[in-house]
Short mmCIF file of C-alpha atoms in Angstrom, two decimals:
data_model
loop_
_atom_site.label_atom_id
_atom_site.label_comp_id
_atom_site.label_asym_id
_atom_site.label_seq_id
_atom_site.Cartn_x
_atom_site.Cartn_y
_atom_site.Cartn_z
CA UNK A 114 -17.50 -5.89 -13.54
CA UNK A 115 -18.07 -5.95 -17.11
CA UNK A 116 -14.31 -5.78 -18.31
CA UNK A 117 -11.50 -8.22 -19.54
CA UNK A 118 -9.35 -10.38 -17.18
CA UNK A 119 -5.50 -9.69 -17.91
CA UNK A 120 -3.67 -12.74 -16.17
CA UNK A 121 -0.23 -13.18 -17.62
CA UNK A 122 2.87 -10.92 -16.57
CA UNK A 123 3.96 -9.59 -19.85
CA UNK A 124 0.11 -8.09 -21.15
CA UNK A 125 -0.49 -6.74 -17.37
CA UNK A 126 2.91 -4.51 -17.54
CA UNK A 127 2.26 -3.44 -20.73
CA UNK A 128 -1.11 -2.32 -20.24
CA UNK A 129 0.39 -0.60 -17.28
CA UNK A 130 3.50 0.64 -18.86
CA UNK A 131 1.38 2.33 -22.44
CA UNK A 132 -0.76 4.54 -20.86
CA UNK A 133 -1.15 6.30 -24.21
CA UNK A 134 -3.00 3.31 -25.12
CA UNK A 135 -4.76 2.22 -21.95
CA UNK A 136 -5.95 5.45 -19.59
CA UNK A 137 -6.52 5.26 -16.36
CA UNK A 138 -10.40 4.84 -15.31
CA UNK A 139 -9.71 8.24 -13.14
CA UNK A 140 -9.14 9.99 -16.58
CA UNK A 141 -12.94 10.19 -16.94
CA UNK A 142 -13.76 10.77 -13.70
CA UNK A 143 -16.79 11.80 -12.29
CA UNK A 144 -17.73 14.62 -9.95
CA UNK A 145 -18.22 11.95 -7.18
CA UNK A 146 -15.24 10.32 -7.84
CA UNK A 147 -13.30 13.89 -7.56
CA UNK A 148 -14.98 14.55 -4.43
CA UNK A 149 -14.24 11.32 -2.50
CA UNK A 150 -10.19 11.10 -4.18
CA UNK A 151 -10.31 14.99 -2.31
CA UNK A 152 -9.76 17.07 -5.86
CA UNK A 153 -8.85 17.06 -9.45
CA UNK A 154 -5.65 17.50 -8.86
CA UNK A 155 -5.24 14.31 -6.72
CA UNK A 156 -2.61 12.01 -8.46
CA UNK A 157 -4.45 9.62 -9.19
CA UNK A 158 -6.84 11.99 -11.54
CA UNK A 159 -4.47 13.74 -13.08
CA UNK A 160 -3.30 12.96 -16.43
CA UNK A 161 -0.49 13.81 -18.83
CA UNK A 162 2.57 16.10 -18.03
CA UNK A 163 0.32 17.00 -14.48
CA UNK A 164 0.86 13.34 -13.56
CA UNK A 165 4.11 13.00 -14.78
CA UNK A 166 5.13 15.94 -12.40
CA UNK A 167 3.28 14.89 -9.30
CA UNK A 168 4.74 11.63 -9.99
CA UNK A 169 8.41 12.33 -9.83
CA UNK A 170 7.72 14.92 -6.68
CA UNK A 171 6.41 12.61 -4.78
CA UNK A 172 8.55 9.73 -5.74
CA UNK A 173 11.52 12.48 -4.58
CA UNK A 174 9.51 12.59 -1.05
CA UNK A 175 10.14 9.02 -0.61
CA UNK A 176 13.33 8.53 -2.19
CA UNK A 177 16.33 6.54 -0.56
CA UNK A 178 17.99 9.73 0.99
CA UNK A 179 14.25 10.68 2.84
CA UNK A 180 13.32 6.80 3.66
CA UNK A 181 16.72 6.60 5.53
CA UNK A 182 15.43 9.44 7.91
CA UNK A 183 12.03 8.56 7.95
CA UNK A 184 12.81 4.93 9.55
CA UNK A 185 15.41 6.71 12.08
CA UNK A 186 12.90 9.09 13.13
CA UNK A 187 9.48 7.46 12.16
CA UNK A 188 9.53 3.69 11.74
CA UNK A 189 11.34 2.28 14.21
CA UNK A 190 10.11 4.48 17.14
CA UNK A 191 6.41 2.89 16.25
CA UNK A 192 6.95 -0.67 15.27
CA UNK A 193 9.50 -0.72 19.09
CA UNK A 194 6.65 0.81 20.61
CA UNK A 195 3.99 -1.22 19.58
CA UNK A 196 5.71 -4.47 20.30
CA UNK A 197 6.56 -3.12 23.68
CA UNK A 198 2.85 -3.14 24.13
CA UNK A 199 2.88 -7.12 23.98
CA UNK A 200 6.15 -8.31 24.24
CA UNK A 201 5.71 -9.39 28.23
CA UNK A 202 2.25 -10.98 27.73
CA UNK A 203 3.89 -14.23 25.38
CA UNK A 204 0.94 -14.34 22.72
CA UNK A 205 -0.68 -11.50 21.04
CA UNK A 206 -2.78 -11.31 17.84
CA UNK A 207 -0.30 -9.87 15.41
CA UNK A 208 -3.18 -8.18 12.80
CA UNK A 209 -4.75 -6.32 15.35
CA UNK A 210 -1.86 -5.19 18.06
CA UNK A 211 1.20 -5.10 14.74
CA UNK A 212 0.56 -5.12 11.47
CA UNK A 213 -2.92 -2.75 11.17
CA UNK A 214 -1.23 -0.26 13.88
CA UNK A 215 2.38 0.60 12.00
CA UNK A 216 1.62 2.41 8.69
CA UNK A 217 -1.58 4.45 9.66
CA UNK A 218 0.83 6.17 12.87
CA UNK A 219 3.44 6.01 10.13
CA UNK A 220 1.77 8.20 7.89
CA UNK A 221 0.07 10.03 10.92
CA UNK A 222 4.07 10.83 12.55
CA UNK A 223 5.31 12.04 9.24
CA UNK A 224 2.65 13.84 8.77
CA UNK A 225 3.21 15.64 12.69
CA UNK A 226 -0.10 14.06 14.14
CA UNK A 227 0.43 12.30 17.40
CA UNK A 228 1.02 8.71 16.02
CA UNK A 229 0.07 7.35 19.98
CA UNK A 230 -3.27 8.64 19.10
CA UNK A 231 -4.85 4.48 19.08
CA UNK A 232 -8.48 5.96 18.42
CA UNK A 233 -6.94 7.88 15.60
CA UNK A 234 -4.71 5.91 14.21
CA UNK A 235 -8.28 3.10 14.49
CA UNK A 236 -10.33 5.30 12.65
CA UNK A 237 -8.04 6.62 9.74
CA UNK A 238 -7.55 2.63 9.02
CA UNK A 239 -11.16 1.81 9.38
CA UNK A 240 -12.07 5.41 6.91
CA UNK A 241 -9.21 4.40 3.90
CA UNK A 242 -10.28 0.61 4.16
CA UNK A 243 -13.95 2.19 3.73
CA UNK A 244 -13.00 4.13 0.53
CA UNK A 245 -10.54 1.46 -0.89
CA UNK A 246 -13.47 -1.43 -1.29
CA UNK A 247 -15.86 1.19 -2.98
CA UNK A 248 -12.57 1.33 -5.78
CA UNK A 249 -12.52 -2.07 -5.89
CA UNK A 250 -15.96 -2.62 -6.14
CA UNK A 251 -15.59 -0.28 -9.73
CA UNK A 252 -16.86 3.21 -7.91
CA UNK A 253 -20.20 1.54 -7.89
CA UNK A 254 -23.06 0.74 -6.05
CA UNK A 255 -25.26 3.48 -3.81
CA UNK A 256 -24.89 2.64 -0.51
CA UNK A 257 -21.36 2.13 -1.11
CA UNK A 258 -20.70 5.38 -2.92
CA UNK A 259 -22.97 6.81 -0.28
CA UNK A 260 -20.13 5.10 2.35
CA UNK A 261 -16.98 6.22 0.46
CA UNK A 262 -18.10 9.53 0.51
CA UNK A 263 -18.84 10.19 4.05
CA UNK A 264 -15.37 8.30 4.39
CA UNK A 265 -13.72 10.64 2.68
CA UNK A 266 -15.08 13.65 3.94
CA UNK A 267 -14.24 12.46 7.57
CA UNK A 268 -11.14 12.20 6.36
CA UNK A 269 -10.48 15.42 5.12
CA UNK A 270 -12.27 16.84 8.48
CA UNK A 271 -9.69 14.95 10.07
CA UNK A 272 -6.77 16.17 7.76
CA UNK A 273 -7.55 20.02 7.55
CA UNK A 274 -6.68 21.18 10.87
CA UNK A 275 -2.99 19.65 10.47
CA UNK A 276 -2.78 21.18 7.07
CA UNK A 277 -3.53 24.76 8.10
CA UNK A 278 -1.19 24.30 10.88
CA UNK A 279 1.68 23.72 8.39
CA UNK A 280 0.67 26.27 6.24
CA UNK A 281 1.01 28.84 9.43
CA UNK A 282 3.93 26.94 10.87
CA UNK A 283 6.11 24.51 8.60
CA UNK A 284 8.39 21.63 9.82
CA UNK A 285 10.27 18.78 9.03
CA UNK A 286 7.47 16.59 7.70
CA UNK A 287 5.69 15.66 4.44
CA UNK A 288 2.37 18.17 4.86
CA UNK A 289 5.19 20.87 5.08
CA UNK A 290 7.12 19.53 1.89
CA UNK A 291 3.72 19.79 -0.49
CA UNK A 292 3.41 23.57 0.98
CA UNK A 293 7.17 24.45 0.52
CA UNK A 294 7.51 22.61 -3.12
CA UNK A 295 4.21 21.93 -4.57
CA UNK A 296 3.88 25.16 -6.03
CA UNK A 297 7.09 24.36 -8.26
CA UNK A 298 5.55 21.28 -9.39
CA UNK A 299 2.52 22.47 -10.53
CA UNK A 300 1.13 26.05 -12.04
CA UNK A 301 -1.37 27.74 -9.77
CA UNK A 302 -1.21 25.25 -6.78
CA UNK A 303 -4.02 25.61 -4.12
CA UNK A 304 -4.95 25.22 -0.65
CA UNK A 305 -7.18 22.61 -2.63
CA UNK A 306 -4.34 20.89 -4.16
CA UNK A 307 -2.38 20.27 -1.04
CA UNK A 308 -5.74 18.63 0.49
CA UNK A 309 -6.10 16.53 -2.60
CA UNK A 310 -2.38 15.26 -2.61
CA UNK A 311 -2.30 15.16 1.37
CA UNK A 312 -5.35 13.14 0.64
CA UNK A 313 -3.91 10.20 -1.74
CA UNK A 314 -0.93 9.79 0.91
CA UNK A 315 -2.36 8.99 3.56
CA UNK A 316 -4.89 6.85 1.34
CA UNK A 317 -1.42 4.89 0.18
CA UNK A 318 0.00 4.94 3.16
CA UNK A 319 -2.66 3.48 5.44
CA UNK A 320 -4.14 0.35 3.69
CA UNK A 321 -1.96 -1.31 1.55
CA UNK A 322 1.27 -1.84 3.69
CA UNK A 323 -1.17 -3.33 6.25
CA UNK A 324 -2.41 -5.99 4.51
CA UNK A 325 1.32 -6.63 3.00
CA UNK A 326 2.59 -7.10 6.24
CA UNK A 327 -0.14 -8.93 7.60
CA UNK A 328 0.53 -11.57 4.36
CA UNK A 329 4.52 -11.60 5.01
CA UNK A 330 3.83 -12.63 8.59
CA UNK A 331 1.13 -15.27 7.54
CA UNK A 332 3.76 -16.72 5.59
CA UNK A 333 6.46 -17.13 7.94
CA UNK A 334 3.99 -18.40 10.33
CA UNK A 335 3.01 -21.12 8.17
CA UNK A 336 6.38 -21.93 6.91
CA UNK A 337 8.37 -23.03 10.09
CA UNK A 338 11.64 -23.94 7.73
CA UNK A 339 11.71 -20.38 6.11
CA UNK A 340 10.88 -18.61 9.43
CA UNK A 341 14.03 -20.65 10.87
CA UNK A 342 16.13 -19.10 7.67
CA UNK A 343 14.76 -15.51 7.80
CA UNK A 344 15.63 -15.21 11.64
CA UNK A 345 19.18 -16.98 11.78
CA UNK A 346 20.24 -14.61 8.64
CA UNK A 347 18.46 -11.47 8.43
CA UNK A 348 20.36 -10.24 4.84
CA UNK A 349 17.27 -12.40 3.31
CA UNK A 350 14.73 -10.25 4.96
CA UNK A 351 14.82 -8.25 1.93
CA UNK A 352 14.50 -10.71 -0.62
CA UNK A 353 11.65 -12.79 1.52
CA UNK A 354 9.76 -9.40 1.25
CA UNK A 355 9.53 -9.21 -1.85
CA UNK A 356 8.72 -13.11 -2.42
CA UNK A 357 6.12 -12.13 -0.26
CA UNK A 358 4.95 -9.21 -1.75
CA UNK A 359 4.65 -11.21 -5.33
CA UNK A 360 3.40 -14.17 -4.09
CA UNK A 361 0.82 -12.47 -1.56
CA UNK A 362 0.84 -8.77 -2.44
CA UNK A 363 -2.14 -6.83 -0.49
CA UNK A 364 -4.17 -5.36 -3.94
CA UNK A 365 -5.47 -7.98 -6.29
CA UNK A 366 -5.92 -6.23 -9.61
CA UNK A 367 -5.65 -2.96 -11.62
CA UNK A 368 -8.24 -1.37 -13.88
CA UNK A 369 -7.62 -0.10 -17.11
CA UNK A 370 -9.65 1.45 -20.07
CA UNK A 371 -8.37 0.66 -24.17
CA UNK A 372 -8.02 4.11 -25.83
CA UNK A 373 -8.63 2.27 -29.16
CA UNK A 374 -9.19 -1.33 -30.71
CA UNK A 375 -6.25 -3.29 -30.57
CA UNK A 376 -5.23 -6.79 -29.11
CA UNK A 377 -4.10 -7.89 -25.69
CA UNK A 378 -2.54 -11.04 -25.57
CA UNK A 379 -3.99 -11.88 -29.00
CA UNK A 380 -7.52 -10.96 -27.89
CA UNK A 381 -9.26 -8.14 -29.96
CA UNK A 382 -10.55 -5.25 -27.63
CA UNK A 383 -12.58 -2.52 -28.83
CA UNK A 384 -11.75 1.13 -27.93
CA UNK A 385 -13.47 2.28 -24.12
CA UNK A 386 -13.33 -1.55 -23.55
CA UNK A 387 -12.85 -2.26 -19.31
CA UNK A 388 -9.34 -3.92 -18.61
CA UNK A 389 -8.92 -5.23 -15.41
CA UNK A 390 -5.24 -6.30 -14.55
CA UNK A 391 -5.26 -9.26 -12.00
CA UNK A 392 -1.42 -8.35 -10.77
CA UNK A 393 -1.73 -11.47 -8.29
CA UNK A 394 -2.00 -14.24 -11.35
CA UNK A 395 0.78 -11.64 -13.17
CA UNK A 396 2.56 -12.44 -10.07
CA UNK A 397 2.20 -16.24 -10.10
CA UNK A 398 2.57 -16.36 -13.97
CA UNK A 399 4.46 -19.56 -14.60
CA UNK A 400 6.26 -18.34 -17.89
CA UNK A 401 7.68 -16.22 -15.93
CA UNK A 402 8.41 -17.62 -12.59
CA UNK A 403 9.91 -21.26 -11.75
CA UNK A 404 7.46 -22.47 -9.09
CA UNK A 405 5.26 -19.44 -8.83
CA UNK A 406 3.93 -20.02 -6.21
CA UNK A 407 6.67 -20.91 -3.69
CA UNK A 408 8.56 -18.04 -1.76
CA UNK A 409 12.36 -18.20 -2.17
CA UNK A 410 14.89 -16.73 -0.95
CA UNK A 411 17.46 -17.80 -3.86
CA UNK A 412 14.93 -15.97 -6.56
CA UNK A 413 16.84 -13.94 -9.09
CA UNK A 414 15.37 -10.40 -9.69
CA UNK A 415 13.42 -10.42 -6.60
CA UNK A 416 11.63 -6.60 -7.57
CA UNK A 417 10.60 -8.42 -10.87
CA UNK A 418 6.71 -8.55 -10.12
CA UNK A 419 3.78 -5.98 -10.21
CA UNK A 420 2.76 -5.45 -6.87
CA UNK A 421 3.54 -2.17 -6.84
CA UNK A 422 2.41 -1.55 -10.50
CA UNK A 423 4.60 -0.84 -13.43
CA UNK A 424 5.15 2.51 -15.68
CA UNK A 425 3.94 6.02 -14.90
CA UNK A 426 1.61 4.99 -12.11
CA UNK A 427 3.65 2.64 -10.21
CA UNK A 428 3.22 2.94 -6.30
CA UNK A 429 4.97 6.19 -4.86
CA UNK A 430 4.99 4.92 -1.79
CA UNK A 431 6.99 1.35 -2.55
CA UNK A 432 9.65 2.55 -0.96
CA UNK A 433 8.31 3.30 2.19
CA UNK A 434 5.88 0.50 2.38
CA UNK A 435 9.08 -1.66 2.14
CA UNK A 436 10.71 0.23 4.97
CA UNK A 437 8.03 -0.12 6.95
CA UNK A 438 8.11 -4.09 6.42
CA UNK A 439 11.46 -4.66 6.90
CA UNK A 440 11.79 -3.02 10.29
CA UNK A 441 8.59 -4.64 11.39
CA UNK A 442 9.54 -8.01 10.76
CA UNK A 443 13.76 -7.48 11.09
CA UNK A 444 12.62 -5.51 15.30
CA UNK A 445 9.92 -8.48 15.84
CA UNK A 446 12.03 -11.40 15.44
CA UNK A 447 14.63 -9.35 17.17
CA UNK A 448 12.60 -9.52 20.61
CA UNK A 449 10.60 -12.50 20.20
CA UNK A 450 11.69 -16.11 19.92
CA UNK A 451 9.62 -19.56 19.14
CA UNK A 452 7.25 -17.80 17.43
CA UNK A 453 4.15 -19.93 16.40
CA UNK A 454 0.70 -19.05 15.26
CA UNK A 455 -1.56 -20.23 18.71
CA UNK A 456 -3.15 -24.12 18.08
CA UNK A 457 -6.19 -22.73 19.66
CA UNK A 458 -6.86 -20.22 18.68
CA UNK A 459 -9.02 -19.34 15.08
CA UNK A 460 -6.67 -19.70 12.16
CA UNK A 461 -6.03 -17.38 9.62
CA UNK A 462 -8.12 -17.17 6.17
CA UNK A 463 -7.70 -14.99 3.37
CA UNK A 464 -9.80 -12.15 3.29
CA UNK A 465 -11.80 -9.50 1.51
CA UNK A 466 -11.79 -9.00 -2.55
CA UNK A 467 -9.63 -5.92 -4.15
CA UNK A 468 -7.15 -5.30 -0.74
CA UNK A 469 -6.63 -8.96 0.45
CA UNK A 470 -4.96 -10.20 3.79
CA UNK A 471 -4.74 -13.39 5.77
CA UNK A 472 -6.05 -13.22 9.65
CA UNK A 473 -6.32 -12.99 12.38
CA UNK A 474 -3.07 -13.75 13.18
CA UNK A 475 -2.95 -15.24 17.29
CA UNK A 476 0.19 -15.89 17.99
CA UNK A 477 2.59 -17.72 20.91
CA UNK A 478 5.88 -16.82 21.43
CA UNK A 479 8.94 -16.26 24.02
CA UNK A 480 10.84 -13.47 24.88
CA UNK A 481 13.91 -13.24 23.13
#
């Protein structure tokens, strides 16, 4: 990858937080890149007082007053559905029937698409986890760009109808919101625009949250003791999220590009020098965790880690992605009892390189 491993907590949030020093690779994006993000004026390419603005809009669209709405009316109607689906049958595999199938028809009912759509709700996962190993991979390689971009443009074939819609006909829903408001956010905002942010949404809100939740339930699966203490006192869920989030948080690393020669934890880079942030050994950084890698439920400052990024790019979506967990697991061990990852069953490994996940997950349980 030709760039600079950043382990420790402190130098990965402060490459993240001084932007001014260390740009985003998307600042010098390429025509290919442009197309396959869906526009220049997707987030993640814009820079400066453009960001900034997007930024805050979007953080507004999933702010505390919205998420409380969004589980009432979104959340919780999938996640009861879904485990309806399995609930009689007394084993299920969790990746494939729970955790892959809540945040695409999240995204997909917020977004006024029929969320009980399973072959669309398949193929929108299968399409952002296409695109989101070409970014790990560095935006390289042909047959990969090649991928990414027929990806992405399935995507957008897939998006366009339900944006035109809410251009004719708004609701109460998020495609509606970046008509109604994104023309106060920024000057001149197009028909493109709204593609390119409706683009980086569902993008966010597809991929990551799945393998999240996917690592939270590995975890109480393989920790019978902290299962026991989640279930008999669900206040904790919030903080065990967050353990799990730092401890097994769903994207491995971050890259970043030096806007001039300086140091990073006392190493000398050179200006246009390739930073990449490994937010996982951030998370596990023993100066500043006691037992890194243990999740606990007594940890102090459980939001204290990176998986969501620090500084003007931190995750918009954190918010929602954390909404999303909590119901999952808080309704799941709600209806199920005794759960237990199935003896015979293939057991779980950790997989895949920039978005990482353990399964699959086959499970055993009773009915509550």
């Amino acid at each position: 990858m030709k760039g600079w491993l950043v382990t420790s907590y402190d130098a990965c949030k402060m490459v993240e937080i001084e932007e001014h020093r260390f740009r985003h690779p998307y600042a010098d994006a390429s025509p290919t890149l442009i197309d396959i993000k869906g526009g220049h004026r997707n987030i993640t390419v814009l820079q400066g007082a453009e960001q900034q603005s997007m930024h805050r809009f979007l953080m507004r669209l999933f702010g505390p007053k919205n998420i409380h709405g969004y589980r009432e009316r979104h959340i919780k109607p999938i996640v009861a559905a879904l485990i309806d689906r399995f609930i009689d049958d007394g084993r299920t595999e969790l990746v494939h029937a729970f955790s892959s199938q809540i945040p695409p028809r999240v995204i997909m009912s917020l977004s006024a698409m029929d969320w009980r759509d399973d072959d669309l709700a398949r193929r929108l996962f299968s399409l952002h986890d296409t695109v989101m190993r070409w970014i790990g991979n560095g935006n390289t390689g042909v047959e990969e760009t090649a991928a990414a971009a027929a990806a992405a443009h399935e995507i957008t074939d897939i998006i366009s109808p339900y944006l035109k819609l809410r251009k004719d006909q708004p609701g109460d829903d998020l495609l509606s919101r970046v008509w109604l408001e994104g023309p106060q956010v920024l000057e001149d905002f197009s028909d493109a625009d709204v593609l390119a942010t409706t683009r980086e949404l569902f993008l966010a809100g597809t991929d990551t949250t799945v393998h999240a939740l996917g690592n939270a339930l590995y975890v109480l699966l393989t920790q019978p003791e902290l299962l026991a203490r989640v279930t008999e006192d669900r206040g904790t869920l919030p903080t065990f999220i967050e353990e799990a989030l730092r401890v097994y948080g769903s994207v491995q690393y971050r890259f970043r590009i030096a806007n001039q020669d300086c140091e990073v934890a006392g190493t000398p880079i050179r200006k246009d020098d390739v930073l990449i942030l490994i937010n996982s050994a951030a998370n596990r950084d023993p100066r500043r965790y006691e037992k890194p890698g243990d999740v606990r439920l007594d940890r102090k400052n459980p939001k204290d880690h990176l998986a969501f990024n620090a500084g003007p790019r931190a995750c918009v979506g954190a918010s929602l992605a954390r909404a999303e967990m909590l119901d999952a697991l808080d309704m799941l061990l709600s209806r199920v009892k005794n759960l237990r990852l199935d003896p015979d069953a293939p057991a779980p490994s950790f997989h895949d390189h920039y978005t990482r996940s353990f399964r699959p997950l086959h499970v055993l349980f009773d009915k509550a």
